């Protein structure tokens, strides 16, 4: 008899039929004797609808009030889920962020959870009631409603699981779980029954939008067994684990990729200056995130410096650099919007020799030029021409034998 | 520099353009130096949308959870109004029922307001902030969200005005105010600049849906100056007063009517029994509301008994009576769905002789037969054939000189 947190996102609650399906799933686990706490997002489209109304009223909506308006989304869904559960004979009660309470910092729109009140939840569970908790929202010291930012419901679910020392936190989504790579690109992609926390972090940060990275980080910090699984069907999804399963670990677990990258190169930067800082500081001040960074060895007092940004930030970055660096007499500042990033992720990378060699020889045989390389303990990323992305991912998926598991 | 409560209903907040118009009105009063508290309903259609979803999930939605879901409607609108006000440079903060708090009984769906917390409101007003309060909702002793029932936002507005001892409570609606009768029936109908509390009560209970009767009752109990006025345009609407303005009071203030009445007659009820109780008790037990009641004098040990119900309840009432009374040997039980009720309302009715005589002679001259009569201190109601309703109202409006004021 376990204590399990179920979390359902907006697409799993898009209409009455789907809400009922979620309720059936909750009811089944409840009737099997488990203690269930449910965390839900707003119904699909609801947050965007409210945000749209707010933006029509103000180009910069007052942040406290925007949080108040957005909180309506989960307020509705907790009530509706609880209604569906009661209809099925499962005693259920809804709780919004203020009712538990879920105490957060006062940074509206980006609040951080400080504490989840467990008294109300524990009393409900002891009484055989299924608590249905509003994700995404909390309350600050002044009693104002706060929101955690996009995808914050995952974080709420993990925080609730941590506060209750739950046996498992299940994030129900519209995918089967975590795959060795995107099945739309590689049909042989295999569902991973489990993945380590570190690997999941790398995959999340790579834009595999299965789980919010904040939620993964929080789960890791509190060592919450976290499972991603489909809200339809019967699959067991992917369990995120905190221990390496020794020798059986395959060297590479999965292949992630990001399509919308852009590469910026500064040619002929004077070597005597702190080149990297001169280039990256104004970029950071414009709140543009930089991903891969490569600095070439200097020749004749000049060096070339290359980095990548989100494609949407490319123009802004080029403009900034043009303003800041042209006066210093750099030879050229060039942007390339036709690039994409492929990463191999796996705990084995740090211990298995030859992983990197396989990567480069595979891409070379496929006629794919590697433009940039970045390495971490458990990840190797390469930047390639956008046109080569899918071929590269397929070749690497095969080279590492990921389809066989 | 007055303290004024503004209340806006759903139709005044149906879209972004209308929300902005309400905000402009609030901003104008605020900038004129008044202290303003705003009470709002859910945007038009929102409560029905949420209720519809709940009913699809359950034919009898769990009441606590239905209140939680419905509360989302005002949660959104308080945030949006506050956003619109801040955009106009008016500092505004939203508060839901739990945040103030508005303490209510725990009867979900029909909660009664016990107390309105004024500390937060007073602090906001002192700081020059416009508080935007969620109508219709509150919080019970257990911290659960409650709702007050349809039209409850009017009641919230009056309760807030009473708690703050406001100078005026303004209910902004989609009508100009209270008329001598429905202008769609009598084009000469005149807007009343003021009306006494007692008259307003009678008109509200007659289905003149300008104000919820609960709100009028609460205003009367606490003697809150209450004004009904249009949310569009510049009209001053109708002020509800608590003092008779002596001799100037016209004997009849207005003419109300109800279209969807049904008349039920029990013919030949044995006189020896407590006939009224035998007839009305099973009707009451089925939660059917009875309006007019007439018992004829008995002849030869038998009497006829007639009463009216909402037309929608007619079949159910006939079925009940058939089951309960046939065994007692009544001669007939008949229903007439083609009837309507006309009422003249006015403080003058209790003191002016001849008011009733004018009523009957006017209807008689117009060839309208009166089927039932009911009288109160300040109201006389008659039941007529539905076909005669509009003619009757027009003739009476002219007979009492209401167009001239």
Short mmCIF file of C-alpha atoms in Angstrom, two decimals, chain A residues 17-377:
data_model
loop_
_atom_site.label_atom_id
_atom_site.label_comp_id
_atom_site.label_asym_id
_atom_site.label_seq_id
_atom_site.Cartn_x
_atom_site.Cartn_y
_atom_site.Cartn_z
CA UNK A 17 -13.91 12.62 -21.60
CA UNK A 18 -10.21 12.96 -20.76
CA UNK A 19 -10.96 14.27 -17.25
CA UNK A 20 -13.10 11.19 -16.69
CA UNK A 21 -10.29 8.96 -17.94
CA UNK A 22 -7.84 10.52 -15.46
CA UNK A 23 -10.39 10.08 -12.68
CA UNK A 24 -10.78 6.39 -13.60
CA UNK A 25 -7.04 5.91 -13.35
CA UNK A 26 -6.93 7.62 -9.96
CA UNK A 27 -9.94 5.61 -8.77
CA UNK A 28 -8.28 2.33 -9.83
CA UNK A 29 -5.13 3.05 -7.81
CA UNK A 30 -7.24 4.25 -4.87
CA UNK A 31 -9.41 1.16 -4.95
CA UNK A 32 -6.28 -1.03 -5.13
CA UNK A 33 -5.59 0.30 -1.63
CA UNK A 34 -2.98 2.96 -2.39
CA UNK A 35 -3.03 6.41 -0.84
CA UNK A 36 -3.27 8.85 -3.75
CA UNK A 37 -2.64 12.59 -3.94
CA UNK A 38 -3.51 14.23 -7.27
CA UNK A 39 -1.84 17.37 -8.67
CA UNK A 40 -3.36 18.97 -11.76
CA UNK A 41 -2.69 21.75 -14.24
CA UNK A 42 -5.30 23.96 -15.89
CA UNK A 43 -7.29 22.37 -18.72
CA UNK A 44 -5.46 22.61 -22.05
CA UNK A 45 -5.67 26.09 -23.53
CA UNK A 46 -7.06 27.68 -20.37
CA UNK A 47 -3.86 29.35 -19.18
CA UNK A 48 -3.24 30.69 -22.68
CA UNK A 49 -6.81 32.00 -22.87
CA UNK A 50 -6.46 33.88 -19.58
CA UNK A 51 -3.01 35.16 -20.55
CA UNK A 52 -4.45 36.34 -23.87
CA UNK A 53 -7.20 38.33 -22.13
CA UNK A 54 -4.67 39.85 -19.74
CA UNK A 55 -2.38 40.87 -22.61
CA UNK A 56 -5.29 42.50 -24.44
CA UNK A 57 -5.90 44.59 -21.32
CA UNK A 58 -2.26 45.49 -20.77
CA UNK A 59 0.98 45.00 -22.68
CA UNK A 60 2.67 44.49 -19.31
CA UNK A 61 0.00 43.11 -16.96
CA UNK A 62 0.51 43.84 -13.26
CA UNK A 63 2.30 40.69 -12.12
CA UNK A 64 0.40 40.04 -8.89
CA UNK A 65 -2.90 40.42 -10.74
CA UNK A 66 -1.81 38.26 -13.66
CA UNK A 67 -1.05 35.48 -11.17
CA UNK A 68 -4.53 35.96 -9.66
CA UNK A 69 -6.16 35.65 -13.08
CA UNK A 70 -4.08 32.64 -14.15
CA UNK A 71 -4.81 30.82 -10.88
CA UNK A 72 -8.39 30.49 -12.10
CA UNK A 73 -7.26 27.75 -14.49
CA UNK A 74 -6.26 25.23 -11.84
CA UNK A 75 -9.06 26.40 -9.54
CA UNK A 76 -11.51 25.10 -12.13
CA UNK A 77 -9.68 21.85 -12.85
CA UNK A 78 -9.27 20.78 -9.20
CA UNK A 79 -12.99 21.21 -8.67
CA UNK A 80 -13.87 19.31 -11.84
CA UNK A 81 -11.52 16.38 -11.12
CA UNK A 82 -12.88 16.12 -7.58
CA UNK A 83 -16.42 16.13 -8.98
CA UNK A 84 -15.52 13.31 -11.40
CA UNK A 85 -13.94 11.26 -8.59
CA UNK A 86 -16.89 11.73 -6.23
CA UNK A 87 -19.19 10.68 -9.07
CA UNK A 88 -17.20 7.41 -9.24
CA UNK A 89 -17.68 6.85 -5.54
CA UNK A 90 -14.18 8.02 -4.55
CA UNK A 91 -14.25 10.64 -1.79
CA UNK A 92 -12.11 13.52 -3.08
CA UNK A 93 -11.54 17.11 -2.01
CA UNK A 94 -9.91 19.92 -3.94
CA UNK A 95 -7.28 22.26 -2.48
CA UNK A 96 -5.79 25.32 -4.13
CA UNK A 97 -2.34 26.69 -3.35
CA UNK A 98 -3.60 28.92 -0.55
CA UNK A 99 -5.69 26.21 1.10
CA UNK A 100 -2.88 23.70 1.73
CA UNK A 101 -0.92 26.08 1.79
CA UNK A 102 1.88 25.84 -0.74
CA UNK A 103 4.12 28.65 0.51
CA UNK A 104 6.28 30.30 -2.11
CA UNK A 105 8.55 33.27 -2.57
CA UNK A 106 6.80 36.45 -3.63
CA UNK A 107 8.26 36.60 -7.15
CA UNK A 108 5.05 36.66 -9.19
CA UNK A 109 5.16 34.51 -12.30
CA UNK A 110 8.37 32.79 -11.21
CA UNK A 111 7.76 31.90 -7.57
CA UNK A 112 9.78 29.17 -5.89
CA UNK A 113 8.16 26.72 -3.50
CA UNK A 114 9.40 27.21 0.07
CA UNK A 115 7.15 24.74 1.88
CA UNK A 116 4.17 22.48 1.29
CA UNK A 117 1.76 22.29 4.23
CA UNK A 118 1.11 18.60 4.92
CA UNK A 119 -1.41 18.75 7.75
CA UNK A 120 -4.50 19.05 5.56
CA UNK A 121 -3.21 16.45 3.11
CA UNK A 122 -2.36 13.98 5.86
CA UNK A 123 -5.78 14.41 7.48
CA UNK A 124 -7.51 13.85 4.15
CA UNK A 125 -5.45 10.74 3.42
CA UNK A 126 -6.11 9.37 6.91
CA UNK A 127 -9.83 9.83 6.26
CA UNK A 128 -9.58 7.86 3.02
CA UNK A 129 -10.05 10.99 0.94
CA UNK A 130 -8.13 11.69 -2.28
CA UNK A 131 -6.80 15.28 -2.13
CA UNK A 132 -6.78 17.05 -5.51
CA UNK A 133 -4.18 19.82 -5.42
CA UNK A 134 -3.80 22.78 -7.77
CA UNK A 135 -0.42 22.71 -9.46
CA UNK A 136 1.45 25.79 -10.70
CA UNK A 137 0.24 28.06 -7.91
CA UNK A 138 1.03 28.98 -4.33
CA UNK A 139 0.70 31.77 -1.84
CA UNK A 140 3.33 34.19 -0.56
CA UNK A 141 3.92 35.66 2.91
CA UNK A 142 1.38 38.43 2.24
CA UNK A 143 -1.35 35.97 1.26
CA UNK A 144 -1.10 36.90 -2.42
CA UNK A 145 -1.51 34.19 -5.04
CA UNK A 146 1.72 33.36 -6.88
CA UNK A 147 2.47 31.15 -9.88
CA UNK A 148 5.58 29.08 -10.52
CA UNK A 149 5.96 29.70 -14.25
CA UNK A 150 5.25 27.45 -17.19
CA UNK A 151 5.32 23.75 -16.39
CA UNK A 152 5.26 24.58 -12.70
CA UNK A 153 2.70 21.84 -12.04
CA UNK A 154 5.43 19.18 -12.40
CA UNK A 155 7.38 21.03 -9.72
CA UNK A 156 4.31 21.18 -7.48
CA UNK A 157 3.85 17.42 -7.85
CA UNK A 158 7.45 16.70 -6.89
CA UNK A 159 7.30 19.16 -3.98
CA UNK A 160 4.10 17.52 -2.68
CA UNK A 161 5.69 14.07 -3.07
CA UNK A 162 8.78 15.26 -1.17
CA UNK A 163 6.76 16.85 1.64
CA UNK A 164 4.76 13.64 2.12
CA UNK A 165 7.77 11.35 1.54
CA UNK A 166 5.70 9.65 -1.16
CA UNK A 167 6.77 6.30 -2.53
CA UNK A 168 6.49 7.52 -6.10
CA UNK A 169 5.63 10.67 -8.05
CA UNK A 170 3.95 9.82 -11.35
CA UNK A 171 3.88 12.46 -14.06
CA UNK A 172 1.16 11.45 -16.53
CA UNK A 173 1.78 12.97 -19.95
CA UNK A 174 0.86 12.63 -23.61
CA UNK A 175 3.92 10.48 -24.37
CA UNK A 176 4.77 6.88 -23.46
CA UNK A 177 7.83 7.93 -21.46
CA UNK A 178 11.47 8.75 -22.22
CA UNK A 179 12.84 7.28 -25.46
CA UNK A 180 16.40 6.65 -26.64
CA UNK A 181 15.65 9.47 -29.09
CA UNK A 182 12.65 11.13 -30.74
CA UNK A 183 10.57 8.31 -32.35
CA UNK A 184 9.39 10.75 -35.01
CA UNK A 185 12.99 10.91 -36.28
CA UNK A 186 14.09 7.35 -35.56
CA UNK A 187 11.22 4.85 -35.80
CA UNK A 188 13.36 2.24 -33.98
CA UNK A 189 13.68 4.50 -30.92
CA UNK A 190 13.14 2.44 -27.79
CA UNK A 191 11.23 3.36 -24.64
CA UNK A 192 13.62 3.38 -21.66
CA UNK A 193 12.17 1.52 -18.64
CA UNK A 194 14.48 3.56 -16.45
CA UNK A 195 17.01 6.34 -16.70
CA UNK A 196 19.31 7.90 -14.14
CA UNK A 197 18.62 11.29 -12.71
CA UNK A 198 21.76 12.77 -14.27
CA UNK A 199 20.83 11.51 -17.72
CA UNK A 200 17.29 12.83 -17.36
CA UNK A 201 18.67 16.25 -16.42
CA UNK A 202 20.78 16.34 -19.58
CA UNK A 203 17.84 15.23 -21.71
CA UNK A 204 15.49 17.79 -20.13
CA UNK A 205 17.94 20.61 -20.67
CA UNK A 206 18.22 19.47 -24.28
CA UNK A 207 14.60 20.24 -24.92
CA UNK A 208 13.19 16.73 -24.60
CA UNK A 209 10.03 18.30 -23.22
CA UNK A 210 8.90 15.32 -21.23
CA UNK A 211 9.58 16.90 -17.85
CA UNK A 212 10.36 20.39 -16.64
CA UNK A 213 14.00 20.61 -15.65
CA UNK A 214 13.07 22.35 -12.36
CA UNK A 215 10.95 19.38 -11.41
CA UNK A 216 13.78 16.97 -12.24
CA UNK A 217 16.25 19.01 -10.21
CA UNK A 218 13.92 19.10 -7.21
CA UNK A 219 13.27 15.37 -7.48
CA UNK A 220 17.01 14.76 -7.58
CA UNK A 221 17.69 16.95 -4.57
CA UNK A 222 15.05 15.13 -2.52
CA UNK A 223 15.62 11.73 -4.17
CA UNK A 224 11.95 11.33 -5.12
CA UNK A 225 11.27 8.29 -7.32
CA UNK A 226 9.84 10.02 -10.35
CA UNK A 227 8.04 8.24 -13.17
CA UNK A 228 6.94 9.63 -16.55
CA UNK A 229 4.08 7.67 -18.06
CA UNK A 230 1.18 8.06 -20.49
CA UNK A 231 -2.20 9.29 -19.27
CA UNK A 232 -3.81 7.09 -21.95
CA UNK A 233 -3.05 3.37 -22.27
CA UNK A 234 -1.40 1.10 -19.76
CA UNK A 235 2.36 1.64 -20.22
CA UNK A 236 4.64 1.83 -17.21
CA UNK A 237 6.62 4.67 -18.72
CA UNK A 238 10.11 5.55 -17.54
CA UNK A 239 11.31 5.56 -13.94
CA UNK A 240 13.99 8.08 -13.01
CA UNK A 241 16.46 6.38 -10.67
CA UNK A 242 19.19 7.65 -8.40
CA UNK A 243 21.55 4.71 -8.54
CA UNK A 244 23.63 3.39 -11.37
CA UNK A 245 22.67 -0.19 -12.04
CA UNK A 246 26.36 -1.12 -12.25
CA UNK A 247 27.72 -2.98 -15.23
CA UNK A 248 24.44 -3.35 -17.02
CA UNK A 249 24.30 0.35 -17.75
CA UNK A 250 24.67 0.82 -21.49
CA UNK A 251 27.32 3.43 -22.26
CA UNK A 252 24.88 5.65 -24.12
CA UNK A 253 21.24 5.89 -22.99
CA UNK A 254 19.81 8.26 -25.51
CA UNK A 255 20.29 10.82 -28.21
CA UNK A 256 18.82 14.29 -27.86
CA UNK A 257 18.78 17.11 -30.33
CA UNK A 258 17.85 20.76 -30.69
CA UNK A 259 16.77 22.09 -34.06
CA UNK A 260 16.58 25.84 -33.61
CA UNK A 261 20.17 26.71 -32.88
CA UNK A 262 22.22 29.50 -34.39
CA UNK A 263 26.01 29.80 -34.50
CA UNK A 264 27.76 33.12 -34.14
CA UNK A 265 31.44 33.56 -34.96
CA UNK A 266 33.63 36.53 -34.16
CA UNK A 267 36.66 36.46 -36.49
CA UNK A 268 39.94 38.17 -35.69
CA UNK A 269 39.33 39.24 -32.09
CA UNK A 270 42.47 40.89 -30.66
CA UNK A 271 44.18 38.32 -28.41
CA UNK A 272 45.43 40.73 -25.76
CA UNK A 273 42.00 41.42 -24.37
CA UNK A 274 39.77 39.21 -22.28
CA UNK A 275 38.03 38.19 -25.49
CA UNK A 276 35.46 35.80 -24.03
CA UNK A 277 34.24 38.31 -21.46
CA UNK A 278 34.14 41.16 -23.97
CA UNK A 279 31.94 39.06 -26.21
CA UNK A 280 29.68 37.28 -23.71
CA UNK A 281 29.03 40.04 -21.16
CA UNK A 282 26.81 42.24 -23.36
CA UNK A 283 25.04 39.09 -24.59
CA UNK A 284 24.26 38.05 -21.02
CA UNK A 285 23.10 41.56 -20.15
CA UNK A 286 20.51 41.25 -22.93
CA UNK A 287 19.28 38.03 -21.23
CA UNK A 288 20.30 35.91 -24.22
CA UNK A 289 21.27 32.38 -23.25
CA UNK A 290 24.50 31.05 -24.68
CA UNK A 291 24.93 27.30 -25.13
CA UNK A 292 28.10 25.92 -26.76
CA UNK A 293 31.29 28.04 -26.62
CA UNK A 294 34.53 27.47 -28.51
CA UNK A 295 37.63 29.67 -28.59
CA UNK A 296 40.29 28.88 -31.18
CA UNK A 297 43.98 29.18 -30.53
CA UNK A 298 45.25 32.61 -31.46
CA UNK A 299 47.34 33.22 -34.51
CA UNK A 300 49.29 36.40 -35.04
CA UNK A 301 47.65 38.05 -32.05
CA UNK A 302 44.12 37.38 -33.27
CA UNK A 303 41.67 34.61 -32.34
CA UNK A 304 38.29 33.35 -33.55
CA UNK A 305 35.47 32.89 -31.03
CA UNK A 306 32.30 30.86 -31.73
CA UNK A 307 29.18 30.26 -29.65
CA UNK A 308 25.58 29.18 -30.13
CA UNK A 309 22.27 30.79 -29.13
CA UNK A 310 18.60 30.06 -29.70
CA UNK A 311 17.82 30.88 -33.31
CA UNK A 312 15.30 33.50 -32.23
CA UNK A 313 18.03 35.41 -30.38
CA UNK A 314 20.46 35.41 -33.30
CA UNK A 315 19.61 38.81 -34.76
CA UNK A 316 19.66 40.52 -31.38
CA UNK A 317 23.03 38.95 -30.55
CA UNK A 318 24.56 39.99 -33.85
CA UNK A 319 23.33 43.53 -33.38
CA UNK A 320 24.84 43.75 -29.91
CA UNK A 321 28.18 42.37 -31.04
CA UNK A 322 28.28 44.68 -34.04
CA UNK A 323 27.83 47.66 -31.73
CA UNK A 324 30.30 46.46 -29.08
CA UNK A 325 33.06 44.83 -31.15
CA UNK A 326 33.30 46.66 -34.49
CA UNK A 327 35.11 49.58 -32.79
CA UNK A 328 37.75 47.09 -31.60
CA UNK A 329 38.62 46.23 -35.19
CA UNK A 330 37.46 42.60 -35.42
CA UNK A 331 37.67 41.15 -38.93
CA UNK A 332 34.14 39.77 -39.14
CA UNK A 333 31.04 38.86 -37.12
CA UNK A 334 29.02 36.11 -38.80
CA UNK A 335 25.79 34.33 -37.94
CA UNK A 336 24.70 30.92 -39.21
CA UNK A 337 21.05 30.07 -38.64
CA UNK A 338 21.17 26.69 -40.42
CA UNK A 339 22.64 24.63 -37.59
CA UNK A 340 21.37 22.05 -35.14
CA UNK A 341 22.79 20.26 -32.12
CA UNK A 342 22.98 16.51 -31.52
CA UNK A 343 23.92 15.14 -28.09
CA UNK A 344 24.62 11.64 -26.92
CA UNK A 345 23.78 11.20 -23.24
CA UNK A 346 24.81 8.35 -20.97
CA UNK A 347 26.45 7.63 -17.64
CA UNK A 348 28.78 5.28 -19.54
CA UNK A 349 30.39 8.16 -21.40
CA UNK A 350 32.58 9.02 -18.43
CA UNK A 351 33.90 5.47 -18.05
CA UNK A 352 33.81 3.86 -21.48
CA UNK A 353 36.66 4.63 -23.84
CA UNK A 354 35.78 4.85 -27.49
CA UNK A 355 32.37 6.46 -27.09
CA UNK A 356 33.58 9.75 -28.54
CA UNK A 357 35.54 7.96 -31.27
CA UNK A 358 32.39 6.11 -32.34
CA UNK A 359 30.53 9.42 -32.47
CA UNK A 360 33.00 11.10 -34.80
CA UNK A 361 33.67 8.12 -37.05
CA UNK A 362 29.93 7.50 -37.45
CA UNK A 363 29.23 11.08 -38.45
CA UNK A 364 32.26 11.14 -40.73
CA UNK A 365 31.16 7.98 -42.56
CA UNK A 366 27.75 9.61 -43.06
CA UNK A 367 29.47 12.62 -44.61
CA UNK A 368 28.40 14.92 -41.76
CA UNK A 369 30.83 17.67 -40.79
CA UNK A 370 31.09 18.54 -37.12
CA UNK A 371 31.20 22.31 -36.65
CA UNK A 372 31.49 22.54 -32.86
CA UNK A 373 32.03 20.09 -30.02
CA UNK A 374 31.07 20.38 -26.35
CA UNK A 375 31.61 17.70 -23.74
CA UNK A 376 30.47 17.08 -20.20
CA UNK A 377 30.79 14.12 -17.86
#
